[in-house]
mmCIF file of C-alpha atoms in Angstrom:
data_model
loop_
_atom_site.group_PDB
_atom_site.id
_atom_site.type_symbol
_atom_site.label_atom_id
_atom_site.label_comp_id
_atom_site.label_asym_id
_atom_site.label_seq_id
_atom_site.Cartn_x
_atom_site.Cartn_y
_atom_site.Cartn_z
ATOM 1 C CA UNK L 1 177.978 28.118 -110.464
ATOM 2 C CA UNK L 2 177.892 25.390 -107.835
ATOM 3 C CA UNK L 3 177.944 21.948 -109.442
ATOM 4 C CA UNK L 4 176.484 18.983 -107.624
ATOM 5 C CA UNK L 5 178.871 16.046 -107.343
ATOM 6 C CA UNK L 6 177.315 12.620 -107.470
ATOM 7 C CA UNK L 7 178.231 10.288 -104.575
ATOM 8 C CA UNK L 8 181.323 8.160 -104.915
ATOM 9 C CA UNK L 9 180.909 4.491 -105.745
ATOM 10 C CA UNK L 10 181.558 2.067 -102.891
ATOM 11 C CA UNK L 11 183.428 -1.217 -102.693
ATOM 12 C CA UNK L 12 181.010 -4.044 -102.017
ATOM 13 C CA UNK L 13 181.246 -6.649 -99.278
ATOM 14 C CA UNK L 14 180.570 -10.241 -100.269
ATOM 15 C CA UNK L 15 178.804 -12.869 -98.249
ATOM 16 C CA UNK L 16 181.037 -15.882 -98.778
ATOM 17 C CA UNK L 17 181.394 -19.565 -98.111
ATOM 18 C CA UNK L 18 184.965 -20.857 -98.259
ATOM 19 C CA UNK L 19 185.649 -24.283 -99.708
ATOM 20 C CA UNK L 20 187.530 -26.510 -97.337
ATOM 21 C CA UNK L 21 190.428 -27.135 -99.704
ATOM 22 C CA UNK L 22 191.338 -23.426 -99.650
ATOM 23 C CA UNK L 23 191.785 -23.193 -95.908
ATOM 24 C CA UNK L 24 194.931 -21.145 -95.256
ATOM 25 C CA UNK L 25 195.685 -20.763 -98.939
ATOM 26 C CA UNK L 26 196.983 -17.574 -100.586
ATOM 27 C CA UNK L 27 193.505 -17.163 -102.110
ATOM 28 C CA UNK L 28 191.836 -17.262 -98.705
ATOM 29 C CA UNK L 29 194.378 -14.855 -97.233
ATOM 30 C CA UNK L 30 193.765 -12.441 -100.100
ATOM 31 C CA UNK L 31 190.049 -12.784 -99.607
ATOM 32 C CA UNK L 32 190.369 -11.806 -95.955
ATOM 33 C CA UNK L 33 192.495 -8.773 -96.881
ATOM 34 C CA UNK L 34 190.097 -7.635 -99.589
ATOM 35 C CA UNK L 35 187.096 -7.838 -97.294
ATOM 36 C CA UNK L 36 189.041 -6.000 -94.565
ATOM 37 C CA UNK L 37 189.609 -3.247 -97.134
ATOM 38 C CA UNK L 38 185.843 -2.854 -97.306
ATOM 39 C CA UNK L 39 185.756 -2.395 -93.527
ATOM 40 C CA UNK L 40 188.570 0.176 -93.697
ATOM 41 C CA UNK L 41 186.559 2.134 -96.213
ATOM 42 C CA UNK L 42 183.548 2.385 -93.896
ATOM 43 C CA UNK L 43 184.800 5.808 -92.824
ATOM 44 C CA UNK L 44 184.800 6.823 -96.479
ATOM 45 C CA UNK L 45 181.241 5.569 -96.826
ATOM 46 C CA UNK L 46 180.071 7.475 -93.748
ATOM 47 C CA UNK L 47 181.171 10.786 -95.254
ATOM 48 C CA UNK L 48 179.070 10.510 -98.402
ATOM 49 C CA UNK L 49 175.641 11.561 -97.127
ATOM 50 C CA UNK L 50 176.837 14.550 -95.062
ATOM 51 C CA UNK L 51 179.031 15.721 -97.962
ATOM 52 C CA UNK L 52 176.127 15.613 -100.428
ATOM 53 C CA UNK L 53 173.869 17.392 -97.932
ATOM 54 C CA UNK L 54 176.430 20.137 -97.379
ATOM 55 C CA UNK L 55 176.975 20.553 -101.105
ATOM 56 C CA UNK L 56 173.228 20.954 -101.637
ATOM 57 C CA UNK L 57 173.063 23.476 -98.807
ATOM 58 C CA UNK L 58 175.892 25.529 -100.274
ATOM 59 C CA UNK L 59 174.228 25.472 -103.694
ATOM 60 C CA UNK L 60 171.114 26.921 -102.062
ATOM 61 C CA UNK L 61 173.128 29.628 -100.274
ATOM 62 C CA UNK L 62 174.819 30.618 -103.533
ATOM 63 C CA UNK L 63 171.439 30.831 -105.313
ATOM 64 C CA UNK L 64 170.172 33.158 -102.569
ATOM 65 C CA UNK L 65 173.190 35.414 -102.764
ATOM 66 C CA UNK L 66 173.125 35.978 -106.523
ATOM 67 C CA UNK L 67 169.479 37.063 -106.301
ATOM 68 C CA UNK L 68 170.348 39.872 -103.862
ATOM 69 C CA UNK L 69 171.397 43.432 -104.689
ATOM 70 C CA UNK L 70 173.833 45.819 -103.016
ATOM 71 C CA UNK L 71 171.007 47.116 -100.787
ATOM 72 C CA UNK L 72 170.958 43.641 -99.250
ATOM 73 C CA UNK L 73 174.669 43.825 -98.359
ATOM 74 C CA UNK L 74 174.206 42.719 -94.718
ATOM 75 C CA UNK L 75 172.226 39.674 -95.880
ATOM 76 C CA UNK L 76 174.926 38.852 -98.431
ATOM 77 C CA UNK L 77 177.607 39.001 -95.733
ATOM 78 C CA UNK L 78 175.507 36.799 -93.439
ATOM 79 C CA UNK L 79 174.929 34.202 -96.157
ATOM 80 C CA UNK L 80 178.585 34.308 -97.219
ATOM 81 C CA UNK L 81 179.672 33.620 -93.639
ATOM 82 C CA UNK L 82 177.237 30.726 -93.500
ATOM 83 C CA UNK L 83 178.722 29.358 -96.735
ATOM 84 C CA UNK L 84 182.253 29.653 -95.347
ATOM 85 C CA UNK L 85 181.237 27.665 -92.269
ATOM 86 C CA UNK L 86 179.700 25.098 -94.620
ATOM 87 C CA UNK L 87 182.984 24.862 -96.527
ATOM 88 C CA UNK L 88 184.875 24.197 -93.275
ATOM 89 C CA UNK L 89 182.514 21.312 -92.539
ATOM 90 C CA UNK L 90 182.943 19.897 -96.045
ATOM 91 C CA UNK L 91 186.710 20.015 -95.629
ATOM 92 C CA UNK L 92 186.448 18.082 -92.363
ATOM 93 C CA UNK L 93 184.409 15.353 -94.066
ATOM 94 C CA UNK L 94 186.635 15.122 -97.119
ATOM 95 C CA UNK L 95 189.738 14.765 -94.924
ATOM 96 C CA UNK L 96 188.069 11.962 -92.948
ATOM 97 C CA UNK L 97 187.231 10.295 -96.247
ATOM 98 C CA UNK L 98 190.836 10.656 -97.385
ATOM 99 C CA UNK L 99 192.130 9.124 -94.127
ATOM 100 C CA UNK L 100 189.781 6.175 -94.573
ATOM 101 C CA UNK L 101 190.961 5.550 -98.101
ATOM 102 C CA UNK L 102 194.563 5.764 -96.869
ATOM 103 C CA UNK L 103 193.921 3.033 -94.293
ATOM 104 C CA UNK L 104 192.278 0.878 -96.956
ATOM 105 C CA UNK L 105 195.260 1.345 -99.240
ATOM 106 C CA UNK L 106 197.685 0.206 -96.548
ATOM 107 C CA UNK L 107 195.610 -2.915 -95.992
ATOM 108 C CA UNK L 108 195.255 -3.626 -99.705
ATOM 109 C CA UNK L 109 199.052 -3.542 -100.305
ATOM 110 C CA UNK L 110 199.311 -6.743 -98.262
ATOM 111 C CA UNK L 111 197.948 -8.813 -101.178
ATOM 112 C CA UNK L 112 200.913 -8.150 -103.474
ATOM 113 C CA UNK L 113 203.249 -10.579 -101.727
ATOM 114 C CA UNK L 114 200.549 -13.267 -101.798
ATOM 115 C CA UNK L 115 199.604 -13.073 -105.479
ATOM 116 C CA UNK L 116 202.761 -14.847 -106.681
ATOM 117 C CA UNK L 117 201.913 -17.801 -104.464
ATOM 118 C CA UNK L 118 198.590 -18.511 -106.198
ATOM 119 C CA UNK L 119 199.094 -21.773 -108.082
ATOM 120 C CA UNK L 120 196.132 -21.557 -110.421
ATOM 121 C CA UNK L 121 197.184 -19.377 -113.352
ATOM 122 C CA UNK L 122 193.730 -17.993 -114.117
ATOM 123 C CA UNK L 123 193.144 -16.965 -110.508
ATOM 124 C CA UNK L 124 196.641 -15.457 -110.308
ATOM 125 C CA UNK L 125 196.052 -13.395 -113.448
ATOM 126 C CA UNK L 126 192.708 -12.155 -112.133
ATOM 127 C CA UNK L 127 194.363 -11.191 -108.843
ATOM 128 C CA UNK L 128 197.005 -9.236 -110.783
ATOM 129 C CA UNK L 129 194.315 -7.484 -112.763
ATOM 130 C CA UNK L 130 192.280 -6.429 -109.715
ATOM 131 C CA UNK L 131 195.482 -5.336 -107.987
ATOM 132 C CA UNK L 132 196.312 -3.037 -110.894
ATOM 133 C CA UNK L 133 192.785 -1.658 -110.983
ATOM 134 C CA UNK L 134 192.744 -0.914 -107.276
ATOM 135 C CA UNK L 135 196.137 0.782 -107.365
ATOM 136 C CA UNK L 136 194.859 3.011 -110.153
ATOM 137 C CA UNK L 137 191.702 3.699 -108.099
ATOM 138 C CA UNK L 138 193.789 4.850 -105.156
ATOM 139 C CA UNK L 139 195.881 7.051 -107.431
ATOM 140 C CA UNK L 140 192.782 8.663 -108.918
ATOM 141 C CA UNK L 141 191.315 9.232 -105.475
ATOM 142 C CA UNK L 142 194.438 11.173 -104.453
ATOM 143 C CA UNK L 143 194.047 13.383 -107.527
ATOM 144 C CA UNK L 144 190.340 13.775 -106.731
ATOM 145 C CA UNK L 145 191.082 14.696 -103.122
ATOM 146 C CA UNK L 146 193.550 17.408 -104.128
ATOM 147 C CA UNK L 147 191.119 18.735 -106.748
ATOM 148 C CA UNK L 148 188.340 18.867 -104.146
ATOM 149 C CA UNK L 149 190.557 20.815 -101.726
ATOM 150 C CA UNK L 150 191.379 23.267 -104.499
ATOM 151 C CA UNK L 151 187.672 23.709 -105.182
ATOM 152 C CA UNK L 152 187.109 24.524 -101.522
ATOM 153 C CA UNK L 153 189.890 27.097 -101.682
ATOM 154 C CA UNK L 154 188.264 28.765 -104.685
ATOM 155 C CA UNK L 155 184.863 28.656 -102.955
ATOM 156 C CA UNK L 156 186.332 30.491 -99.991
ATOM 157 C CA UNK L 157 187.776 33.128 -102.255
ATOM 158 C CA UNK L 158 184.417 33.562 -103.955
ATOM 159 C CA UNK L 159 182.472 34.122 -100.738
ATOM 160 C CA UNK L 160 185.216 36.479 -99.612
ATOM 161 C CA UNK L 161 184.543 38.529 -102.764
ATOM 162 C CA UNK L 162 180.833 38.586 -102.068
ATOM 163 C CA UNK L 163 181.580 40.406 -98.818
ATOM 164 C CA UNK L 164 183.367 43.280 -100.598
ATOM 165 C CA UNK L 165 181.193 46.378 -100.947
ATOM 166 C CA UNK L 166 183.242 47.638 -103.895
ATOM 167 C CA UNK L 167 183.128 44.305 -105.731
ATOM 168 C CA UNK L 168 183.513 44.654 -109.505
ATOM 169 C CA UNK L 169 181.441 42.395 -111.713
ATOM 170 C CA UNK L 170 184.465 41.434 -113.839
ATOM 171 C CA UNK L 171 186.299 40.254 -110.718
ATOM 172 C CA UNK L 172 183.287 38.249 -109.622
ATOM 173 C CA UNK L 173 182.884 36.613 -113.009
ATOM 174 C CA UNK L 174 186.558 35.726 -113.136
ATOM 175 C CA UNK L 175 186.328 34.018 -109.759
ATOM 176 C CA UNK L 176 183.151 32.170 -110.730
ATOM 177 C CA UNK L 177 184.943 30.883 -113.830
ATOM 178 C CA UNK L 178 187.826 29.678 -111.671
ATOM 179 C CA UNK L 179 185.408 27.907 -109.329
ATOM 180 C CA UNK L 180 183.686 26.205 -112.273
ATOM 181 C CA UNK L 181 187.032 25.015 -113.639
ATOM 182 C CA UNK L 182 187.933 23.382 -110.326
ATOM 183 C CA UNK L 183 184.560 21.638 -110.117
ATOM 184 C CA UNK L 184 184.891 20.436 -113.705
ATOM 185 C CA UNK L 185 188.099 18.679 -112.647
ATOM 186 C CA UNK L 186 186.487 17.266 -109.506
ATOM 187 C CA UNK L 187 183.582 15.872 -111.519
ATOM 188 C CA UNK L 188 185.952 14.412 -114.125
ATOM 189 C CA UNK L 189 188.097 12.656 -111.510
ATOM 190 C CA UNK L 190 185.022 11.553 -109.568
ATOM 191 C CA UNK L 191 183.689 9.844 -112.673
ATOM 192 C CA UNK L 192 187.034 8.073 -113.162
ATOM 193 C CA UNK L 193 187.021 6.970 -109.526
ATOM 194 C CA UNK L 194 183.484 5.599 -109.707
ATOM 195 C CA UNK L 195 184.234 3.726 -112.919
ATOM 196 C CA UNK L 196 187.370 2.149 -111.385
ATOM 197 C CA UNK L 197 185.388 1.180 -108.260
ATOM 198 C CA UNK L 198 182.806 -0.600 -110.384
ATOM 199 C CA UNK L 199 185.545 -2.346 -112.377
ATOM 200 C CA UNK L 200 187.289 -3.446 -109.183
ATOM 201 C CA UNK L 201 184.063 -4.825 -107.678
ATOM 202 C CA UNK L 202 183.488 -6.865 -110.812
ATOM 203 C CA UNK L 203 187.094 -8.081 -110.945
ATOM 204 C CA UNK L 204 187.061 -9.031 -107.269
ATOM 205 C CA UNK L 205 184.043 -11.285 -107.834
ATOM 206 C CA UNK L 206 185.720 -12.813 -110.887
ATOM 207 C CA UNK L 207 188.807 -13.554 -108.796
ATOM 208 C CA UNK L 208 186.713 -15.159 -106.030
ATOM 209 C CA UNK L 209 184.984 -17.363 -108.587
ATOM 210 C CA UNK L 210 188.234 -18.375 -110.270
ATOM 211 C CA UNK L 211 189.826 -19.092 -106.899
ATOM 212 C CA UNK L 212 186.965 -21.405 -105.929
ATOM 213 C CA UNK L 213 185.508 -19.068 -103.320
ATOM 214 C CA UNK L 214 181.725 -19.382 -103.333
ATOM 215 C CA UNK L 215 180.131 -15.937 -103.017
ATOM 216 C CA UNK L 216 176.600 -14.635 -102.887
#
């Protein structure tokens, strides 16, 4: 049942050397904003390892539960309660991640008013492209966040079922199917988010190069 979600891709920070002629230019101002976005997403980055660890732990708990029979009811209840506590922790981490992305989005929006002031057409077009990619990335993350919360809701319902002595197998299977459907959506949106992150990182470097910002 429980599907492992691969870690989200992260925005990269560039080590840069600014050319003197760009001092105070729109390109340099955009650069500073984009690198501040990376800093804002540090909170997002910090949630990845604990989230993965908690997901693995819950997968293990689920595996233990399905191997038990009705005679092990007390153990099933104990494990289910442990899983529910695990879900609460996952929700705390995913909300912190969401807050971090929200702060990054606010910072990123500052570049829009600067793009039109870029004189070099190629650099301006690359800035427009990365702006569109990042906006789509933020949109997908919001969808991903809501899908993840829905998966946590279904997980809670599942472990609540496990604690019922008169649980019917058809009810259990129905709930497991619902949980799987929510995780399918999470995995789908997660893949979209990671792809957009990789595209954005590439486009950001292309913009820096076109704008004359030396990066390494």
